[in-house]
C-alpha positions as a LaTeX table, in Angstrom:
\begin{tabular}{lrrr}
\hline
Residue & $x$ (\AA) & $y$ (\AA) & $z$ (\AA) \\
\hline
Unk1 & 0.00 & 0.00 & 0.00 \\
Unk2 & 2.75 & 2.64 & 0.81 \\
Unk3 & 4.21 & 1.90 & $-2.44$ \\
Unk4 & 0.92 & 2.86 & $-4.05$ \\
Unk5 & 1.16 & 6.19 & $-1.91$ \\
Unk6 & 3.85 & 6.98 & $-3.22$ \\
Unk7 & 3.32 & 6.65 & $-6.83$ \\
Unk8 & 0.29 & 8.64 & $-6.70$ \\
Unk9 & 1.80 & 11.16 & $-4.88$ \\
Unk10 & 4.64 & 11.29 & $-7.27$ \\
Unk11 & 2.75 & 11.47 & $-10.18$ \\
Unk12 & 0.31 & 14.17 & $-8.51$ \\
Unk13 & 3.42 & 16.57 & $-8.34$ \\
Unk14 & 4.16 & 15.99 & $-11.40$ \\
Unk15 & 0.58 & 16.67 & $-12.75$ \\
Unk16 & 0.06 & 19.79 & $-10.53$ \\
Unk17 & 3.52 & 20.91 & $-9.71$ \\
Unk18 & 4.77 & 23.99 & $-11.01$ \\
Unk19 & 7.09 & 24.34 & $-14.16$ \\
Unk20 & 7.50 & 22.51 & $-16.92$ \\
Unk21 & 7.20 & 18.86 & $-17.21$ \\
Unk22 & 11.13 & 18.02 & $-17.25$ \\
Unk23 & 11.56 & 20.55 & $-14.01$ \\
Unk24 & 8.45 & 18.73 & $-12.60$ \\
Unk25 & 9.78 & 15.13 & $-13.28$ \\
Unk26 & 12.83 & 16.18 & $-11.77$ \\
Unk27 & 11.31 & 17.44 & $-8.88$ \\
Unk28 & 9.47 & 14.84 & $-8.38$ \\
Unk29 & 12.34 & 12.31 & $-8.90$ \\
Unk30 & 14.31 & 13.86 & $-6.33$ \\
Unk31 & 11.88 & 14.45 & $-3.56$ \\
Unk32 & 10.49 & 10.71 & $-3.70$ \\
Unk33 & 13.96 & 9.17 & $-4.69$ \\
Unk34 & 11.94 & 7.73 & $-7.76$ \\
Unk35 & 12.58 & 8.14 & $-11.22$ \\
Unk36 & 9.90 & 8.21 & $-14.55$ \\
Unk37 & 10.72 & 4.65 & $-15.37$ \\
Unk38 & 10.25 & 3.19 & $-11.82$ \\
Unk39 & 6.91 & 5.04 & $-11.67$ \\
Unk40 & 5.31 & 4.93 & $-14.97$ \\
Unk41 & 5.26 & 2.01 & $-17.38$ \\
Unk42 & 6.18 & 2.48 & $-20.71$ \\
Unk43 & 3.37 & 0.74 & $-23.88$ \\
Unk44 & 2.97 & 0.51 & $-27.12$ \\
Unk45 & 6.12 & 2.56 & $-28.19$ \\
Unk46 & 4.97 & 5.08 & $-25.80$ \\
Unk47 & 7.56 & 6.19 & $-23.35$ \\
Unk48 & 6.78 & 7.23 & $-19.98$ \\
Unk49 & 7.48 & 10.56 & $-20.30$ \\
Unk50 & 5.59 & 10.71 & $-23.44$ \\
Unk51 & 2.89 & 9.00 & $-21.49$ \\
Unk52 & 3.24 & 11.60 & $-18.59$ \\
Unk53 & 3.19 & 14.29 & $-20.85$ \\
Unk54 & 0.21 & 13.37 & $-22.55$ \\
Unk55 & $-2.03$ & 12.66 & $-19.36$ \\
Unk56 & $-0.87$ & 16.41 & $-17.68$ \\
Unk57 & $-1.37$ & 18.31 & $-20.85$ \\
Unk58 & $-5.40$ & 16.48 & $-20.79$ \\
Unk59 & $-5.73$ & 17.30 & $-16.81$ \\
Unk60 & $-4.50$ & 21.27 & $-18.08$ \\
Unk61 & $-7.47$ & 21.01 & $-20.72$ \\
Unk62 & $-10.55$ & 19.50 & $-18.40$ \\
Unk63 & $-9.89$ & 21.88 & $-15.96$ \\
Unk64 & $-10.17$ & 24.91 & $-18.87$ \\
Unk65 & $-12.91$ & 23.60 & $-20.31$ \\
Unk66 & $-14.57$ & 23.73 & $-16.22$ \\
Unk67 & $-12.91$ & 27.10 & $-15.92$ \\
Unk68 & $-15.25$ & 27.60 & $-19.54$ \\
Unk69 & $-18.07$ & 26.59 & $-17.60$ \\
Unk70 & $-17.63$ & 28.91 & $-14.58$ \\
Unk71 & $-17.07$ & 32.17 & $-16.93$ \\
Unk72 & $-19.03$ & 31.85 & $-20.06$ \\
Unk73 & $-19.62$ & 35.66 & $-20.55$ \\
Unk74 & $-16.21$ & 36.03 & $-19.86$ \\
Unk75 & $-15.10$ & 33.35 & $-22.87$ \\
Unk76 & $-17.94$ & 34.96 & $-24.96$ \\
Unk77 & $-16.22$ & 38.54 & $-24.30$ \\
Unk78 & $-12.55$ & 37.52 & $-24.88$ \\
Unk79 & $-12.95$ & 34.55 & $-27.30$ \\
Unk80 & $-11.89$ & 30.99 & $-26.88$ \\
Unk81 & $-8.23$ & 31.71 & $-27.99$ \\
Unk82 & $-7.18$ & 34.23 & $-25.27$ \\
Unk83 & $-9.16$ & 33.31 & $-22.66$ \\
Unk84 & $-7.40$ & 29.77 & $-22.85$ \\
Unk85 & $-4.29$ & 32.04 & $-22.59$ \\
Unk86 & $-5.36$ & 33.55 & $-19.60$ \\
Unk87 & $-7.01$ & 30.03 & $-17.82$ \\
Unk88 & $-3.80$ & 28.17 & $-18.13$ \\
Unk89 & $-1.68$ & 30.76 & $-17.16$ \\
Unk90 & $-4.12$ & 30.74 & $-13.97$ \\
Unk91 & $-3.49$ & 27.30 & $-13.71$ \\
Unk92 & 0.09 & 27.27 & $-13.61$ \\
Unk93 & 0.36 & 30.28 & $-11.58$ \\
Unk94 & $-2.29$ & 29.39 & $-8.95$ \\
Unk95 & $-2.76$ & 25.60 & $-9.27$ \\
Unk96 & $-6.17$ & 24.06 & $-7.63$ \\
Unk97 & $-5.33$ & 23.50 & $-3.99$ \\
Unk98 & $-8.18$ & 20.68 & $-3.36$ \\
Unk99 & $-10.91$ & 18.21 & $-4.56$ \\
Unk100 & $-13.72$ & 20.80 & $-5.14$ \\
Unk101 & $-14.29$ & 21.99 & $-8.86$ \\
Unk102 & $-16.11$ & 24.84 & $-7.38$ \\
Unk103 & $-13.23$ & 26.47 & $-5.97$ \\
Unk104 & $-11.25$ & 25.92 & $-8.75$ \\
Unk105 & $-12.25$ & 29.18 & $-10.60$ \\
Unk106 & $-12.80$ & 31.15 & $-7.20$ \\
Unk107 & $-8.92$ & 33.28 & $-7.64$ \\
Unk108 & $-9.64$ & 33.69 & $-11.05$ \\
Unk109 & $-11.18$ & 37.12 & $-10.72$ \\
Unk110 & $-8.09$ & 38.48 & $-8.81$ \\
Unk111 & $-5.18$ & 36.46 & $-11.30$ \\
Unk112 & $-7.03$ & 38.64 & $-13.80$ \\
Unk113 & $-7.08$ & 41.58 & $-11.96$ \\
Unk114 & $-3.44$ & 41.06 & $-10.75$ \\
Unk115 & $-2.22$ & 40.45 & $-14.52$ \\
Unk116 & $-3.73$ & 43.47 & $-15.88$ \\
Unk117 & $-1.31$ & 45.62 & $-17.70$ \\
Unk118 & $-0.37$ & 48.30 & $-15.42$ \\
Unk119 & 0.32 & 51.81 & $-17.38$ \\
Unk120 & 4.19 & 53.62 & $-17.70$ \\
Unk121 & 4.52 & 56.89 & $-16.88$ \\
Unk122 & 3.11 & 59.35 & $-19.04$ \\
Unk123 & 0.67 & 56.70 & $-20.76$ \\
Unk124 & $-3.04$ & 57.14 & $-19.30$ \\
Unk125 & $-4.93$ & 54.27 & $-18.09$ \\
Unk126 & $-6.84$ & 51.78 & $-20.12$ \\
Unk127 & $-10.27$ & 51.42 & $-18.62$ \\
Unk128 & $-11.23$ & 48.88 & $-20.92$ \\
Unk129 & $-9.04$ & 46.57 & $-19.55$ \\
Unk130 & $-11.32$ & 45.84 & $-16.26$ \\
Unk131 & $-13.88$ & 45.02 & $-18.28$ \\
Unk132 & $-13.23$ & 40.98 & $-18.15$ \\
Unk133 & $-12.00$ & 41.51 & $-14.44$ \\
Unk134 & $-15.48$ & 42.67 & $-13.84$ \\
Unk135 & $-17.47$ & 39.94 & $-16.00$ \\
Unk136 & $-15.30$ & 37.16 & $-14.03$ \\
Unk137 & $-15.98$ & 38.93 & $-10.32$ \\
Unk138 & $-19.55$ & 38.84 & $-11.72$ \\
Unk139 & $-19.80$ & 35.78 & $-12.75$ \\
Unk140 & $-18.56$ & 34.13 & $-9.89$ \\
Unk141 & $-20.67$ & 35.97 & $-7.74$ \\
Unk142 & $-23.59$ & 35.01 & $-9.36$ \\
Unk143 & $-21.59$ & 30.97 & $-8.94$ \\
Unk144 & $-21.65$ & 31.37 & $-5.42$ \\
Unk145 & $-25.18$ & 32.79 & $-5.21$ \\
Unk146 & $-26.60$ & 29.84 & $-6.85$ \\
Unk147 & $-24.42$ & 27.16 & $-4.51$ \\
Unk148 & $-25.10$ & 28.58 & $-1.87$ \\
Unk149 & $-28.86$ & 28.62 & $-2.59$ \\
Unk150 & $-28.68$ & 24.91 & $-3.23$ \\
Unk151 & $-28.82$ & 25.57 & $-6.96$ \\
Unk152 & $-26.62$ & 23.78 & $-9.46$ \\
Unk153 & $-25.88$ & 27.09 & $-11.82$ \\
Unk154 & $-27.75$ & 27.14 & $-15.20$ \\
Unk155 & $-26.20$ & 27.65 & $-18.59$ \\
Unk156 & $-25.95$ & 30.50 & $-20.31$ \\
Unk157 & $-24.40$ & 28.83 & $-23.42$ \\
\hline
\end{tabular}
């Protein structure tokens, strides 16, 4: 049982750690004393790093498409494209710290608001630019209305 422990644990770092995948691998290799190939089994050609790779790049994408779910004004204001841009980058900056999908989006209003471009000197302000910080604080407001009511959210879409 431990030794199941510790390959889930292993392979959660890697999956939610921060950096890249090799930094993450190597994190994980030396904090658990385990490398790739003791933890992952390679098939079909597939390598376990490839393997690796492929199942953290798919837990990246459910947890946008959720993120989608939580903000649809906000997707339907900035487009698909960039507000992928801005979901991973939330992601990777401020990775989900537990179980519940309904916290996963709760930071996102204030990643937004704490990426916003600030201006240089002698450039004025773009007040166009809290627009989507608004939608998002909006939007989750309206989240936590419904939740808290009982209410499973409706969609918008």
């Amino acid at each position: 049982m431990k030794e199941l422990h510790e390959k889930q644990a292993w392979l959660q770092e890697v999956i939610t750690g921060r950096g890249n995948l090799k930094e993450k691998v190597e994190k994980a290799q030396q904090y658990y004393s385990r490398s790739i190939e003791d933890t992952i089994v390679s098939k079909r050609g597939v390598s376990a790093y490839q393997r690796v790779d492929i199942y953290a790049a798919g837990y990246v994408l459910r947890l946008v498409e959720c993120l989608k779910n939580d903000y649809p004004y906000l997707l339907k204001f900035m487009g698909s494209s960039l507000f992928e841009v801005f979901a991973k980058a939330y992601l990777l900056t401020l990775p989900p710290n537990g179980w519940s999908l309904f916290n996963l989006g709760r930071r996102f209003p204030m990643f937004l608001l704490d990426t916003k471009p600030t201006p240089t000197a002698g450039i004025t302000p773009n007040p166009s630019l809290d627009i989507p910080i608004e939608i998002a604080r909006l939007e989750r407001a309206i989240t936590e209305g419904w939740i808290c009511r009982g209410y499973r959210r409706p969609s918008y879409q």
